[in-house]
CSV table of C-alpha atoms and ligand atoms in Angstrom, one decimal:
chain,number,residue,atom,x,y,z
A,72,UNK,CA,118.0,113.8,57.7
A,73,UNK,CA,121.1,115.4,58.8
A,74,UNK,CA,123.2,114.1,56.1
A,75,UNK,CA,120.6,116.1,53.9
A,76,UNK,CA,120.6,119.6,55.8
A,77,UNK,CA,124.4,119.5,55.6
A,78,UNK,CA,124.1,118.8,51.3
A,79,UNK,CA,122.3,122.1,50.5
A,80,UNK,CA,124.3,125.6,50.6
A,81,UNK,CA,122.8,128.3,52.7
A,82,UNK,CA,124.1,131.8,50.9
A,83,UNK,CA,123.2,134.8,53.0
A,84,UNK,CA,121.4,138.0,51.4
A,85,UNK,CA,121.2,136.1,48.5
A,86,UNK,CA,118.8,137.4,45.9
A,87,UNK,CA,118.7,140.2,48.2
A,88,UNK,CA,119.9,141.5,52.1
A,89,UNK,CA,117.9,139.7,55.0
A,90,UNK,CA,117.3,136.4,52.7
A,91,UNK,CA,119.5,133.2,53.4
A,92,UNK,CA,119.2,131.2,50.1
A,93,UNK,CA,118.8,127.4,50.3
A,94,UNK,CA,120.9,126.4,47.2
A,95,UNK,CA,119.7,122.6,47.1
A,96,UNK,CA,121.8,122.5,43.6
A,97,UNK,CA,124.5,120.6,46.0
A,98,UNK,CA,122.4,118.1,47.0
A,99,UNK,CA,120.8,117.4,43.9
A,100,UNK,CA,124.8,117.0,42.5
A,101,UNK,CA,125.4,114.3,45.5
A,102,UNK,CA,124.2,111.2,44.1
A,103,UNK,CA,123.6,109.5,47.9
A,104,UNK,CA,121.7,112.6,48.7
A,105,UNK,CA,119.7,113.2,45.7
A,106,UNK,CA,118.3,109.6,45.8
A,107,UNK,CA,117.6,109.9,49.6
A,108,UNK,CA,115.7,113.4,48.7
A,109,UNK,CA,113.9,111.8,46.5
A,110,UNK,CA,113.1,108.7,48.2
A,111,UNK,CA,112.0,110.6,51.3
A,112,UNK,CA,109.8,113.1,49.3
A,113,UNK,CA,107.7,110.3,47.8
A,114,UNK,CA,107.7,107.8,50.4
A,115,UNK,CA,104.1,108.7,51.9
A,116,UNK,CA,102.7,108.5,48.7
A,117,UNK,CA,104.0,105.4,47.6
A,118,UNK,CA,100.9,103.1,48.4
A,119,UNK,CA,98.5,105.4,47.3
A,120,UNK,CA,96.9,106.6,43.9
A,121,UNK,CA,99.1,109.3,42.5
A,122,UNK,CA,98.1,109.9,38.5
A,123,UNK,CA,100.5,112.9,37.6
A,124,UNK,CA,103.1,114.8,39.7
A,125,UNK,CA,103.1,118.6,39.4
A,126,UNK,CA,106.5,119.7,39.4
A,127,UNK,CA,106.7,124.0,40.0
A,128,UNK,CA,109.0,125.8,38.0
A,129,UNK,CA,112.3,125.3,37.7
A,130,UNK,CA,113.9,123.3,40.5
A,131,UNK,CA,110.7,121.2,41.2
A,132,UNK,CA,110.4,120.0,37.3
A,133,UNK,CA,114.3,118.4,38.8
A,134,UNK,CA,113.0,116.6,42.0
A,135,UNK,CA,109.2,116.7,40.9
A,136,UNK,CA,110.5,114.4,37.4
A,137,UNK,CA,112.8,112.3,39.9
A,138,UNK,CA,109.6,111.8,42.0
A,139,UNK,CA,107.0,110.7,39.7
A,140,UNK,CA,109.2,108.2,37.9
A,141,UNK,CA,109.5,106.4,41.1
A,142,UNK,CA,105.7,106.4,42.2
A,143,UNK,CA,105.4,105.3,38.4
A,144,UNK,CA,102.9,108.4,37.3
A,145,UNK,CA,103.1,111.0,34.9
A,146,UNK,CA,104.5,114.3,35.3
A,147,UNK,CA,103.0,117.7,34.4
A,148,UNK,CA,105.2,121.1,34.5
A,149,UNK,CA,103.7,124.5,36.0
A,150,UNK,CA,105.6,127.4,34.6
A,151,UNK,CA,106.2,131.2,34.8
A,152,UNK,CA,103.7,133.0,32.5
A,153,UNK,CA,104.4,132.7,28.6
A,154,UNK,CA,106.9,129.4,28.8
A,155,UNK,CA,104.2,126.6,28.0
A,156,UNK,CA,103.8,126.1,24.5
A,157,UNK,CA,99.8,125.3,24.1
A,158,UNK,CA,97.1,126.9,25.4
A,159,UNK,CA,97.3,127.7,29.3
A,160,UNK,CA,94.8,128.9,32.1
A,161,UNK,CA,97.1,131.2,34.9
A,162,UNK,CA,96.6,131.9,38.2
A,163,UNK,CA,98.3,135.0,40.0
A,164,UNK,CA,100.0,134.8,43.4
A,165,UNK,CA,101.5,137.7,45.7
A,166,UNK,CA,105.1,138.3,45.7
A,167,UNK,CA,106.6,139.9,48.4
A,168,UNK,CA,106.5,143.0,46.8
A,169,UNK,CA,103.7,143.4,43.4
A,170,UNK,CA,102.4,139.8,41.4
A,171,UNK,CA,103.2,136.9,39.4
A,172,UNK,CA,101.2,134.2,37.5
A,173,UNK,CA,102.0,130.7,36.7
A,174,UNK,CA,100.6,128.6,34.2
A,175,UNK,CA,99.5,125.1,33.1
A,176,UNK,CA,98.5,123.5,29.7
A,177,UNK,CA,94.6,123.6,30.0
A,178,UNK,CA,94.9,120.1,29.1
A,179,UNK,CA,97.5,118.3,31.0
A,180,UNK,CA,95.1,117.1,34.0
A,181,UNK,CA,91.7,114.6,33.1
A,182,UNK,CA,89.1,115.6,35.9
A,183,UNK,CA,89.4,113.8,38.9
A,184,UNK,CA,93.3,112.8,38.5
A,185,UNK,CA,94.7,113.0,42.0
A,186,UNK,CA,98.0,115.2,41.4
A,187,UNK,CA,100.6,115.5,44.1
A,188,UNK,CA,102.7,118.9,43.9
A,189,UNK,CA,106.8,119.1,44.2
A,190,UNK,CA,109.0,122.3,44.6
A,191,UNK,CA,112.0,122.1,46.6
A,192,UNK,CA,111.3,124.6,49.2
A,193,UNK,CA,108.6,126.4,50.7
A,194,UNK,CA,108.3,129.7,52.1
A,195,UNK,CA,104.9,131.4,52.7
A,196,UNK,CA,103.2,129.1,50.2
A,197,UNK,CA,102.2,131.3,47.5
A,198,UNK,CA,103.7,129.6,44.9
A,199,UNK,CA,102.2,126.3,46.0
A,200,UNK,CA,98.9,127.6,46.6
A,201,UNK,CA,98.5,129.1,43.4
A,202,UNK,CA,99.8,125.7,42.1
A,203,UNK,CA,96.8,124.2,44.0
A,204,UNK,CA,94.1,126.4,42.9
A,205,UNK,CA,94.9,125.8,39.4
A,206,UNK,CA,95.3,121.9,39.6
A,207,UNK,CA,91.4,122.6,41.2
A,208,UNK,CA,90.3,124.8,38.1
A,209,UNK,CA,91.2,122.5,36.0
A,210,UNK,CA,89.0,119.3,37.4
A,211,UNK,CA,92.0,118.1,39.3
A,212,UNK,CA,92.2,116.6,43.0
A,213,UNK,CA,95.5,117.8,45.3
A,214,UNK,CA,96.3,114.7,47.2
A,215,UNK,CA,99.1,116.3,48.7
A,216,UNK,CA,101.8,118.3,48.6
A,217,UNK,CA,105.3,117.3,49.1
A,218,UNK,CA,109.1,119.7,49.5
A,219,UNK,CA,112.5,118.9,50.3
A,220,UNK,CA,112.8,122.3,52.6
A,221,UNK,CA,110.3,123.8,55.0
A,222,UNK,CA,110.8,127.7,56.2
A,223,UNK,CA,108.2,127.4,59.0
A,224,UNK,CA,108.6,130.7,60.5
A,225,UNK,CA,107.2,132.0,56.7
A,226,UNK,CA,104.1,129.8,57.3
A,227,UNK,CA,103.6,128.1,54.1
A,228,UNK,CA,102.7,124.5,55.1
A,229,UNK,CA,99.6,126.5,57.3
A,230,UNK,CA,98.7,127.9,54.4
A,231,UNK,CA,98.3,124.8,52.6
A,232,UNK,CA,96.6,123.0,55.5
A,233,UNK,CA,94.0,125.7,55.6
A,234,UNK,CA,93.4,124.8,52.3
A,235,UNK,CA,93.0,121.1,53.4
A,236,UNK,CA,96.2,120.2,51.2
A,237,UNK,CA,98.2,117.5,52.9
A,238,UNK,CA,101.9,118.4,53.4
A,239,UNK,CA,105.2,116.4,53.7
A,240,UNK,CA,108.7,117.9,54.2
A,241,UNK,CA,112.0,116.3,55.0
A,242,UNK,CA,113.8,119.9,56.1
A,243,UNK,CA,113.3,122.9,58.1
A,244,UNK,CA,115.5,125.9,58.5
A,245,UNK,CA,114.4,128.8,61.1
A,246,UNK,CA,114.4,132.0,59.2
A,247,UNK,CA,113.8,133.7,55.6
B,251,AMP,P1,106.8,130.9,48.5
B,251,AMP,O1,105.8,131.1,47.3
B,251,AMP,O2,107.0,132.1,49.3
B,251,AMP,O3,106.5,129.6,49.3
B,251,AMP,O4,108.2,130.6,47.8
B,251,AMP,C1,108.6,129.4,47.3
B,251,AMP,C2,109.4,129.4,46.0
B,251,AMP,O5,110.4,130.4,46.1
B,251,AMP,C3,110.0,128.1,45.7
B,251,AMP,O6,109.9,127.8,44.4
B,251,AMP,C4,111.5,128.3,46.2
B,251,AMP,O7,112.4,127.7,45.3
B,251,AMP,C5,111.7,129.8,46.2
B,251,AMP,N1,112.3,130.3,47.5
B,251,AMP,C6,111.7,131.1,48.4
B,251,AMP,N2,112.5,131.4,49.4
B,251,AMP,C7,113.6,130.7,49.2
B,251,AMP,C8,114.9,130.6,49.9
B,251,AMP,N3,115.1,131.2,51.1
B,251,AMP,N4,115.9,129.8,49.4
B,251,AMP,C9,115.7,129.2,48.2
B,251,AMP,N5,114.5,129.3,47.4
B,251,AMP,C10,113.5,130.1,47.9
């Protein structure tokens, strides 16, 4: 995977000082690495039943769609609040500093569909967990959760496992 880590762009205090953005937009525009990305994101799901992949808002709908079309299953968007079109339950989540809420069509997941969610990074797991609890409300099962980059020292994939969420990633970078 060190053909990968050297692909994606690390910009420092980028949104803001402190933060080291992991730009994976260079990746994704290597056509070697996008297709290894998205091979190794979907590879431990490959023999098992995945009905829909939920792809997070906006660089996961990229390697989330990329994903589901090669474990052949649907794919189902979660968005910031006010984007989806039909009628949407939401689910807040902490930010760093105040709130945000994502939403999903009430609709897009039958009960009991096993749903496996894509983002390409996480940090301390908000996002995803939020992701979780509303694949849950709506009748859903998490059957795992898959990124292309890990921030470890921001203890997302913990968060998950607490949750009993299985997690795969293919990257890790120490800090913020
Ligand atoms: P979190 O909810 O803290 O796990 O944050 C995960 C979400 O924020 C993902 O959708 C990421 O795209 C984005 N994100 C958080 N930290 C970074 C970072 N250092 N570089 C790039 N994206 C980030």
């Amino acid at each position: 995977m060190s053909d990968l880590r050297s692909l994606i762009r690390s910009i420092p205090d980028y949104p803001k000082p402190g933060i080291i953005f992991r730009d994976v937009t260079t990746l994704m525009g290597d056509a070697r690495g996008f297709k290894a990305a998205v091979e190794g994101m979907a590879a431990p799901y490959a023999n098992e039943k995945i009905d829909a992949v939920v792809g997070i808002e906006a660089r996961g709908f990229i390697l989330g769609g990329a994903v589901a079309d090669r474990l052949s299953c649907g794919f189902i968007p979660i968005r910031k609040k006010g984007k989806l079109p039909w009628k949407t339950i939401g689910q807040q989540y902490a930010l760093e500093y105040g709130v945000d809420i994502i939403e999903i069509h009430e609709d897009a997941i039958t009960p009991g569909q096993r749903i496996l969610i894509v983002d390409d990074l996480i940090a301390t797991g908000g996002t995803a967990e939020a992701a979780a609890k509303l694949i849950s409300r709506t009748g859903g099962l998490v059957a795992g959760a898959s990124f292309l980059v890990d921030l470890p020292e921001l203890g997302g994939l913990d968060l998950l496992r607490s949750h009993g969420v299985r997690t795969h990633t293919l990257i890790a970078f120490e800090g913020h």
